[in-house]
Amino acid sequence: MTVEETIAALDRGEIRVAEKRDGEWVVNETAKAAILEYFKLRKVEPQELGLFEYRDKIPLKHGYEKLGVRVVPPATARFGAFLSRDVILMPSYVNIGAWVGPRTMVDTWATVGSCAQIGADVHLAGGVGIGGVLEPLGARPVIVEDGAFIGSRAVIVEGVIVGEQAVIAPQVVLSATVPIIDVTGPEPVEHRGYVPPRSVVVPGTRPKEFPAGTYQLSCALIIGQRKESTDLRTSLNEALREYGVGS
């Protein structure tokens, strides 16, 4: 396929930047390379949408009625991003190469970065920041699997995988280097770049020695497992209150 054909196929959801195969997420480097080349081929030009004026290289996505997607002004998705049926975009932003699964809510001022893969029945709460990962080509994008709750102002970057039905509390920051520490057993178990399915994760700190003294660095704590009583319609706060940390 040509570069333009590849971007159009991404836009239609016929190909994806990353897919799960035999339990592992596999990156489509050809698709990522096409996105980078597309930026080089396109020229910056004005775009007028009603009263709004933009100036960019990438056109905006269209055809929401046919897709069955609800888009609340001024939500924006770029051409080359795919939105599944019954997705709801509150005033938010979805970048090129992203894939958003059925019935997922992208809430107000949330951002879905380039190539991010968001599963079905996910709730990205207000102000969530899902980072974009375009380079290097083989780098895994941020992945949020089916049924996860991502709390307000949480930030997930650098190819972190959030497992199915995990609950991420507000203001948690996850990157490839931030320790995700399971404190539910007799000894801590540390993960990097991966939240196991159904984990309930809250912000935490850990001490670290420096020449000038001991200081607290940010980490994330797994404090429990999402209970069977918590189904996909339960709110984030309800899930967290089961562990005494909800508002």
PDB file of C-alpha atoms in Angstrom:
ATOM      1  CA  MET A   1       0.000   0.000   0.000  1.00  0.00           C
ATOM      2  CA  THR A   2       1.046   3.588  -0.534  1.00  0.00           C
ATOM      3  CA  VAL A   3       1.439   5.928   2.419  1.00  0.00           C
ATOM      4  CA  GLU A   4      -1.944   7.527   1.727  1.00  0.00           C
ATOM      5  CA  GLU A   5      -3.620   4.114   1.422  1.00  0.00           C
ATOM      6  CA  THR A   6      -2.095   2.997   4.718  1.00  0.00           C
ATOM      7  CA  ILE A   7      -3.345   6.083   6.575  1.00  0.00           C
ATOM      8  CA  ALA A   8      -6.813   5.632   5.054  1.00  0.00           C
ATOM      9  CA  ALA A   9      -6.798   1.972   6.164  1.00  0.00           C
ATOM     10  CA  LEU A  10      -5.870   3.073   9.695  1.00  0.00           C
ATOM     11  CA  ASP A  11      -8.707   5.592   9.593  1.00  0.00           C
ATOM     12  CA  ARG A  12     -11.180   2.829   8.619  1.00  0.00           C
ATOM     13  CA  GLY A  13      -9.830   0.434  11.233  1.00  0.00           C
ATOM     14  CA  GLU A  14      -8.759  -2.112   8.621  1.00  0.00           C
ATOM     15  CA  ILE A  15      -5.229  -2.153  10.025  1.00  0.00           C
ATOM     16  CA  ARG A  16      -3.867  -1.170  13.438  1.00  0.00           C
ATOM     17  CA  VAL A  17      -0.563   0.108  14.752  1.00  0.00           C
ATOM     18  CA  ALA A  18      -0.544  -2.696  17.339  1.00  0.00           C
ATOM     19  CA  GLU A  19      -2.601  -5.842  17.839  1.00  0.00           C
ATOM     20  CA  LYS A  20      -2.712  -8.615  20.414  1.00  0.00           C
ATOM     21  CA  ARG A  21      -1.610 -11.958  18.969  1.00  0.00           C
ATOM     22  CA  ASP A  22      -1.329 -15.121  21.064  1.00  0.00           C
ATOM     23  CA  GLY A  23      -1.504 -13.008  24.207  1.00  0.00           C
ATOM     24  CA  GLU A  24       1.256 -10.574  23.179  1.00  0.00           C
ATOM     25  CA  TRP A  25       0.996  -7.076  21.722  1.00  0.00           C
ATOM     26  CA  VAL A  26       2.738  -6.859  18.350  1.00  0.00           C
ATOM     27  CA  VAL A  27       3.684  -3.524  16.749  1.00  0.00           C
ATOM     28  CA  ASN A  28       3.008  -2.875  13.057  1.00  0.00           C
ATOM     29  CA  GLU A  29       6.180  -0.994  12.154  1.00  0.00           C
ATOM     30  CA  THR A  30       5.015  -0.465   8.576  1.00  0.00           C
ATOM     31  CA  ALA A  31       1.970   1.459   9.794  1.00  0.00           C
ATOM     32  CA  LYS A  32       4.082   3.620  12.095  1.00  0.00           C
ATOM     33  CA  ALA A  33       6.540   4.331   9.287  1.00  0.00           C
ATOM     34  CA  ALA A  34       3.645   5.390   7.056  1.00  0.00           C
ATOM     35  CA  ILE A  35       2.461   7.877   9.686  1.00  0.00           C
ATOM     36  CA  LEU A  36       5.900   9.462   9.911  1.00  0.00           C
ATOM     37  CA  GLU A  37       6.146   9.654   6.121  1.00  0.00           C
ATOM     38  CA  TYR A  38       2.628  11.128   5.937  1.00  0.00           C
ATOM     39  CA  PHE A  39       3.761  14.055   8.073  1.00  0.00           C
ATOM     40  CA  LYS A  40       6.604  14.677   5.624  1.00  0.00           C
ATOM     41  CA  LEU A  41       4.340  14.536   2.574  1.00  0.00           C
ATOM     42  CA  ARG A  42       1.640  16.837   3.914  1.00  0.00           C
ATOM     43  CA  LYS A  43       1.862  20.623   3.819  1.00  0.00           C
ATOM     44  CA  VAL A  44       0.586  22.988   6.468  1.00  0.00           C
ATOM     45  CA  GLU A  45      -2.625  24.559   5.212  1.00  0.00           C
ATOM     46  CA  PRO A  46      -5.654  26.346   6.655  1.00  0.00           C
ATOM     47  CA  GLN A  47      -8.819  24.408   7.487  1.00  0.00           C
ATOM     48  CA  GLU A  48     -12.121  26.124   8.208  1.00  0.00           C
ATOM     49  CA  LEU A  49     -14.923  24.391  10.093  1.00  0.00           C
ATOM     50  CA  GLY A  50     -17.827  26.731  10.651  1.00  0.00           C
ATOM     51  CA  LEU A  51     -16.583  29.500  12.919  1.00  0.00           C
ATOM     52  CA  PHE A  52     -13.375  27.631  13.694  1.00  0.00           C
ATOM     53  CA  GLU A  53     -10.139  28.072  11.766  1.00  0.00           C
ATOM     54  CA  TYR A  54      -7.188  25.692  12.000  1.00  0.00           C
ATOM     55  CA  ARG A  55      -3.811  25.442  10.305  1.00  0.00           C
ATOM     56  CA  ASP A  56      -2.274  21.990  10.235  1.00  0.00           C
ATOM     57  CA  LYS A  57      -0.853  19.188   8.069  1.00  0.00           C
ATOM     58  CA  ILE A  58      -3.339  16.449   8.929  1.00  0.00           C
ATOM     59  CA  PRO A  59      -7.042  16.684   8.025  1.00  0.00           C
ATOM     60  CA  LEU A  60      -9.693  15.973  10.627  1.00  0.00           C
ATOM     61  CA  LYS A  61     -11.717  12.806  10.817  1.00  0.00           C
ATOM     62  CA  HIS A  62     -15.234  12.825   9.321  1.00  0.00           C
ATOM     63  CA  GLY A  63     -18.227  10.537   8.931  1.00  0.00           C
ATOM     64  CA  TYR A  64     -19.268  10.146  12.568  1.00  0.00           C
ATOM     65  CA  GLU A  65     -22.910   9.492  11.707  1.00  0.00           C
ATOM     66  CA  LYS A  66     -21.960   6.437   9.651  1.00  0.00           C
ATOM     67  CA  LEU A  67     -19.528   5.255  12.314  1.00  0.00           C
ATOM     68  CA  GLY A  68     -22.130   5.554  15.068  1.00  0.00           C
ATOM     69  CA  VAL A  69     -19.828   7.751  17.167  1.00  0.00           C
ATOM     70  CA  ARG A  70     -21.034  10.586  19.407  1.00  0.00           C
ATOM     71  CA  VAL A  71     -18.795  13.654  19.238  1.00  0.00           C
ATOM     72  CA  VAL A  72     -19.444  16.609  21.549  1.00  0.00           C
ATOM     73  CA  PRO A  73     -18.043  19.958  20.295  1.00  0.00           C
ATOM     74  CA  PRO A  74     -15.206  20.845  20.206  1.00  0.00           C
ATOM     75  CA  ALA A  75     -13.862  17.272  20.372  1.00  0.00           C
ATOM     76  CA  THR A  76     -11.295  16.530  17.683  1.00  0.00           C
ATOM     77  CA  ALA A  77      -9.993  13.342  16.086  1.00  0.00           C
ATOM     78  CA  ARG A  78      -7.359  13.405  13.369  1.00  0.00           C
ATOM     79  CA  PHE A  79      -7.655  11.515  10.106  1.00  0.00           C
ATOM     80  CA  GLY A  80      -5.887   8.185  10.566  1.00  0.00           C
ATOM     81  CA  ALA A  81      -7.417   7.516  13.985  1.00  0.00           C
ATOM     82  CA  PHE A  82     -10.117   4.861  14.266  1.00  0.00           C
ATOM     83  CA  LEU A  83     -13.187   5.183  16.493  1.00  0.00           C
ATOM     84  CA  SER A  84     -15.375   2.122  16.980  1.00  0.00           C
ATOM     85  CA  ARG A  85     -19.170   2.160  17.140  1.00  0.00           C
ATOM     86  CA  ASP A  86     -20.722   3.778  20.233  1.00  0.00           C
ATOM     87  CA  VAL A  87     -17.537   5.594  21.231  1.00  0.00           C
ATOM     88  CA  ILE A  88     -18.296   8.896  22.971  1.00  0.00           C
ATOM     89  CA  LEU A  89     -15.906  11.814  22.588  1.00  0.00           C
ATOM     90  CA  MET A  90     -16.550  14.606  25.053  1.00  0.00           C
ATOM     91  CA  PRO A  91     -14.467  17.730  24.294  1.00  0.00           C
ATOM     92  CA  SER A  92     -11.213  15.796  23.879  1.00  0.00           C
ATOM     93  CA  TYR A  93      -8.479  14.928  21.377  1.00  0.00           C
ATOM     94  CA  VAL A  94      -7.561  11.704  19.542  1.00  0.00           C
ATOM     95  CA  ASN A  95      -4.355  11.692  17.489  1.00  0.00           C
ATOM     96  CA  ILE A  96      -3.418   9.892  14.275  1.00  0.00           C
ATOM     97  CA  GLY A  97      -2.816   6.150  14.515  1.00  0.00           C
ATOM     98  CA  ALA A  98      -4.904   5.741  17.660  1.00  0.00           C
ATOM     99  CA  TRP A  99      -7.542   2.987  17.894  1.00  0.00           C
ATOM    100  CA  VAL A 100     -10.484   3.323  20.288  1.00  0.00           C
ATOM    101  CA  GLY A 101     -12.710   0.347  21.030  1.00  0.00           C
ATOM    102  CA  PRO A 102     -16.516   0.041  21.169  1.00  0.00           C
ATOM    103  CA  ARG A 103     -18.491   1.871  23.859  1.00  0.00           C
ATOM    104  CA  THR A 104     -15.430   3.653  25.235  1.00  0.00           C
ATOM    105  CA  MET A 105     -15.816   7.102  26.777  1.00  0.00           C
ATOM    106  CA  VAL A 106     -13.108   9.708  26.176  1.00  0.00           C
ATOM    107  CA  ASP A 107     -14.125  12.300  28.729  1.00  0.00           C
ATOM    108  CA  THR A 108     -13.615  16.066  28.808  1.00  0.00           C
ATOM    109  CA  TRP A 109     -10.062  17.287  28.071  1.00  0.00           C
ATOM    110  CA  ALA A 110      -8.712  13.758  27.874  1.00  0.00           C
ATOM    111  CA  THR A 111      -6.101  13.164  25.179  1.00  0.00           C
ATOM    112  CA  VAL A 112      -5.368   9.957  23.296  1.00  0.00           C
ATOM    113  CA  GLY A 113      -1.881  10.201  21.852  1.00  0.00           C
ATOM    114  CA  SER A 114      -0.593   8.998  18.511  1.00  0.00           C
ATOM    115  CA  CYS A 115      -0.851   5.218  18.001  1.00  0.00           C
ATOM    116  CA  ALA A 116      -2.394   4.566  21.448  1.00  0.00           C
ATOM    117  CA  GLN A 117      -4.614   1.485  21.559  1.00  0.00           C
ATOM    118  CA  ILE A 118      -7.675   1.857  23.797  1.00  0.00           C
ATOM    119  CA  GLY A 119      -9.917  -1.161  24.287  1.00  0.00           C
ATOM    120  CA  ALA A 120     -13.674  -1.638  24.512  1.00  0.00           C
ATOM    121  CA  ASP A 121     -15.749  -0.358  27.447  1.00  0.00           C
ATOM    122  CA  VAL A 122     -12.904   1.821  28.742  1.00  0.00           C
ATOM    123  CA  HIS A 123     -13.535   5.079  30.607  1.00  0.00           C
ATOM    124  CA  LEU A 124     -10.847   7.732  30.216  1.00  0.00           C
ATOM    125  CA  ALA A 125     -11.970  10.274  32.805  1.00  0.00           C
ATOM    126  CA  GLY A 126     -11.587  14.030  32.627  1.00  0.00           C
ATOM    127  CA  GLY A 127      -8.104  15.266  31.835  1.00  0.00           C
ATOM    128  CA  VAL A 128      -6.511  11.839  31.366  1.00  0.00           C
ATOM    129  CA  GLY A 129      -3.297  12.014  29.347  1.00  0.00           C
ATOM    130  CA  ILE A 130      -2.544   8.995  27.174  1.00  0.00           C
ATOM    131  CA  GLY A 131       0.872   9.553  25.624  1.00  0.00           C
ATOM    132  CA  GLY A 132       1.777   9.127  21.981  1.00  0.00           C
ATOM    133  CA  VAL A 133       4.566   6.813  20.808  1.00  0.00           C
ATOM    134  CA  LEU A 134       5.694   7.183  17.189  1.00  0.00           C
ATOM    135  CA  GLU A 135       9.431   6.623  17.414  1.00  0.00           C
ATOM    136  CA  PRO A 136      11.369   4.414  17.348  1.00  0.00           C
ATOM    137  CA  LEU A 137       9.292   2.335  14.947  1.00  0.00           C
ATOM    138  CA  GLY A 138       9.435  -0.806  17.052  1.00  0.00           C
ATOM    139  CA  ALA A 139       8.419   0.955  20.261  1.00  0.00           C
ATOM    140  CA  ARG A 140       5.127  -0.234  21.724  1.00  0.00           C
ATOM    141  CA  PRO A 141       2.384   2.405  22.013  1.00  0.00           C
ATOM    142  CA  VAL A 142       0.402   2.966  25.181  1.00  0.00           C
ATOM    143  CA  ILE A 143      -2.210   0.237  25.504  1.00  0.00           C
ATOM    144  CA  VAL A 144      -5.302   0.308  27.715  1.00  0.00           C
ATOM    145  CA  GLU A 145      -7.117  -3.001  27.515  1.00  0.00           C
ATOM    146  CA  ASP A 146     -10.863  -3.694  27.669  1.00  0.00           C
ATOM    147  CA  GLY A 147     -12.926  -2.501  30.596  1.00  0.00           C
ATOM    148  CA  ALA A 148     -10.287  -0.398  32.361  1.00  0.00           C
ATOM    149  CA  PHE A 149     -11.134   2.699  34.438  1.00  0.00           C
ATOM    150  CA  ILE A 150      -8.577   5.528  34.149  1.00  0.00           C
ATOM    151  CA  GLY A 151      -9.166   8.243  36.755  1.00  0.00           C
ATOM    152  CA  SER A 152      -9.101  11.997  36.291  1.00  0.00           C
ATOM    153  CA  ARG A 153      -5.726  13.576  35.533  1.00  0.00           C
ATOM    154  CA  ALA A 154      -3.969  10.211  35.388  1.00  0.00           C
ATOM    155  CA  VAL A 155      -1.063  10.119  32.920  1.00  0.00           C
ATOM    156  CA  ILE A 156       0.034   6.990  31.043  1.00  0.00           C
ATOM    157  CA  VAL A 157       3.018   7.237  28.688  1.00  0.00           C
ATOM    158  CA  GLU A 158       5.992   5.396  27.134  1.00  0.00           C
ATOM    159  CA  GLY A 159       4.245   2.232  26.017  1.00  0.00           C
ATOM    160  CA  VAL A 160       2.756   1.202  29.359  1.00  0.00           C
ATOM    161  CA  ILE A 161       0.164  -1.580  29.164  1.00  0.00           C
ATOM    162  CA  VAL A 162      -2.871  -1.347  31.450  1.00  0.00           C
ATOM    163  CA  GLY A 163      -4.434  -4.790  31.709  1.00  0.00           C
ATOM    164  CA  GLU A 164      -8.116  -5.624  31.299  1.00  0.00           C
ATOM    165  CA  GLN A 165     -10.526  -4.140  33.864  1.00  0.00           C
ATOM    166  CA  ALA A 166      -7.742  -2.479  35.861  1.00  0.00           C
ATOM    167  CA  VAL A 167      -8.717   0.535  37.970  1.00  0.00           C
ATOM    168  CA  ILE A 168      -6.267   3.457  37.868  1.00  0.00           C
ATOM    169  CA  ALA A 169      -6.974   6.096  40.506  1.00  0.00           C
ATOM    170  CA  PRO A 170      -6.906   9.834  39.774  1.00  0.00           C
ATOM    171  CA  GLN A 171      -3.481  11.459  39.359  1.00  0.00           C
ATOM    172  CA  VAL A 172      -1.545   8.207  38.977  1.00  0.00           C
ATOM    173  CA  VAL A 173       1.452   8.667  36.661  1.00  0.00           C
ATOM    174  CA  LEU A 174       2.690   5.581  34.813  1.00  0.00           C
ATOM    175  CA  SER A 175       5.761   5.476  32.569  1.00  0.00           C
ATOM    176  CA  ALA A 176       8.237   2.830  31.504  1.00  0.00           C
ATOM    177  CA  THR A 177      10.412   3.584  34.552  1.00  0.00           C
ATOM    178  CA  VAL A 178       7.865   4.292  37.299  1.00  0.00           C
ATOM    179  CA  PRO A 179       7.688   1.285  39.641  1.00  0.00           C
ATOM    180  CA  ILE A 180       4.237  -0.288  39.950  1.00  0.00           C
ATOM    181  CA  ILE A 181       4.443  -2.088  43.292  1.00  0.00           C
ATOM    182  CA  ASP A 182       1.978  -4.773  44.374  1.00  0.00           C
ATOM    183  CA  VAL A 183       1.685  -4.363  48.148  1.00  0.00           C
ATOM    184  CA  THR A 184      -1.126  -6.874  48.693  1.00  0.00           C
ATOM    185  CA  GLY A 185       1.112  -9.765  49.752  1.00  0.00           C
ATOM    186  CA  PRO A 186       3.724 -10.341  52.477  1.00  0.00           C
ATOM    187  CA  GLU A 187       6.458  -8.992  50.179  1.00  0.00           C
ATOM    188  CA  PRO A 188       6.270  -6.220  47.544  1.00  0.00           C
ATOM    189  CA  VAL A 189       6.207  -7.319  43.900  1.00  0.00           C
ATOM    190  CA  GLU A 190       7.425  -4.740  41.401  1.00  0.00           C
ATOM    191  CA  HIS A 191       6.242  -4.280  37.804  1.00  0.00           C
ATOM    192  CA  ARG A 192       7.576  -1.859  35.205  1.00  0.00           C
ATOM    193  CA  GLY A 193       5.481  -0.690  32.268  1.00  0.00           C
ATOM    194  CA  TYR A 194       2.664  -3.131  33.001  1.00  0.00           C
ATOM    195  CA  VAL A 195      -0.443  -3.122  35.184  1.00  0.00           C
ATOM    196  CA  PRO A 196      -1.837  -6.647  35.634  1.00  0.00           C
ATOM    197  CA  PRO A 197      -5.523  -7.192  34.811  1.00  0.00           C
ATOM    198  CA  ARG A 198      -8.095  -6.128  37.434  1.00  0.00           C
ATOM    199  CA  SER A 199      -5.460  -4.374  39.569  1.00  0.00           C
ATOM    200  CA  VAL A 200      -6.538  -1.386  41.650  1.00  0.00           C
ATOM    201  CA  VAL A 201      -3.740   1.192  41.427  1.00  0.00           C
ATOM    202  CA  VAL A 202      -3.262   4.376  43.491  1.00  0.00           C
ATOM    203  CA  PRO A 203      -0.484   6.997  43.696  1.00  0.00           C
ATOM    204  CA  GLY A 204       2.337   6.259  46.113  1.00  0.00           C
ATOM    205  CA  THR A 205       5.885   7.195  47.063  1.00  0.00           C
ATOM    206  CA  ARG A 206       9.035   5.290  47.976  1.00  0.00           C
ATOM    207  CA  PRO A 207      12.182   6.493  49.781  1.00  0.00           C
ATOM    208  CA  LYS A 208      15.460   6.840  47.890  1.00  0.00           C
ATOM    209  CA  GLU A 209      18.866   7.798  49.228  1.00  0.00           C
ATOM    210  CA  PHE A 210      20.732  10.709  47.657  1.00  0.00           C
ATOM    211  CA  PRO A 211      23.967  12.427  48.740  1.00  0.00           C
ATOM    212  CA  ALA A 212      21.833  15.242  50.187  1.00  0.00           C
ATOM    213  CA  GLY A 213      19.562  12.888  52.121  1.00  0.00           C
ATOM    214  CA  THR A 214      16.547  10.623  51.768  1.00  0.00           C
ATOM    215  CA  TYR A 215      13.699  11.794  49.527  1.00  0.00           C
ATOM    216  CA  GLN A 216      10.400  10.345  48.398  1.00  0.00           C
ATOM    217  CA  LEU A 217      10.019   9.478  44.705  1.00  0.00           C
ATOM    218  CA  SER A 218       6.721   8.801  42.988  1.00  0.00           C
ATOM    219  CA  CYS A 219       5.543   5.263  42.335  1.00  0.00           C
ATOM    220  CA  ALA A 220       2.214   3.494  41.886  1.00  0.00           C
ATOM    221  CA  LEU A 221       0.783   0.992  44.349  1.00  0.00           C
ATOM    222  CA  ILE A 222      -1.396  -2.004  43.562  1.00  0.00           C
ATOM    223  CA  ILE A 223      -3.586  -2.189  46.665  1.00  0.00           C
ATOM    224  CA  GLY A 224      -5.996  -4.910  45.605  1.00  0.00           C
ATOM    225  CA  GLN A 225      -7.921  -6.640  42.871  1.00  0.00           C
ATOM    226  CA  ARG A 226     -11.127  -5.364  41.369  1.00  0.00           C
ATOM    227  CA  LYS A 227     -13.913  -7.309  43.017  1.00  0.00           C
ATOM    228  CA  GLU A 228     -16.327  -9.501  41.091  1.00  0.00           C
ATOM    229  CA  SER A 229     -19.152  -7.267  42.290  1.00  0.00           C
ATOM    230  CA  THR A 230     -17.664  -4.373  40.316  1.00  0.00           C
ATOM    231  CA  ASP A 231     -18.996  -4.672  36.780  1.00  0.00           C
ATOM    232  CA  LEU A 232     -18.424  -2.435  33.766  1.00  0.00           C
ATOM    233  CA  ARG A 233     -21.136   0.003  34.833  1.00  0.00           C
ATOM    234  CA  THR A 234     -19.671   0.723  38.262  1.00  0.00           C
ATOM    235  CA  SER A 235     -18.142   4.178  38.664  1.00  0.00           C
ATOM    236  CA  LEU A 236     -14.450   4.663  39.351  1.00  0.00           C
ATOM    237  CA  ASN A 237     -15.116   6.102  42.807  1.00  0.00           C
ATOM    238  CA  GLU A 238     -17.270   3.114  43.721  1.00  0.00           C
ATOM    239  CA  ALA A 239     -14.432   0.777  42.776  1.00  0.00           C
ATOM    240  CA  LEU A 240     -11.911   2.761  44.836  1.00  0.00           C
ATOM    241  CA  ARG A 241     -14.208   3.106  47.857  1.00  0.00           C
ATOM    242  CA  GLU A 242     -14.090  -0.664  48.240  1.00  0.00           C
ATOM    243  CA  TYR A 243     -10.476  -0.089  49.355  1.00  0.00           C
ATOM    244  CA  GLY A 244     -11.107   3.029  51.417  1.00  0.00           C
ATOM    245  CA  VAL A 245      -9.419   5.400  48.981  1.00  0.00           C
ATOM    246  CA  GLY A 246     -12.348   6.795  46.958  1.00  0.00           C
ATOM    247  CA  SER A 247     -13.821  10.245  47.428  1.00  0.00           C
TER     248      SER A 247
END
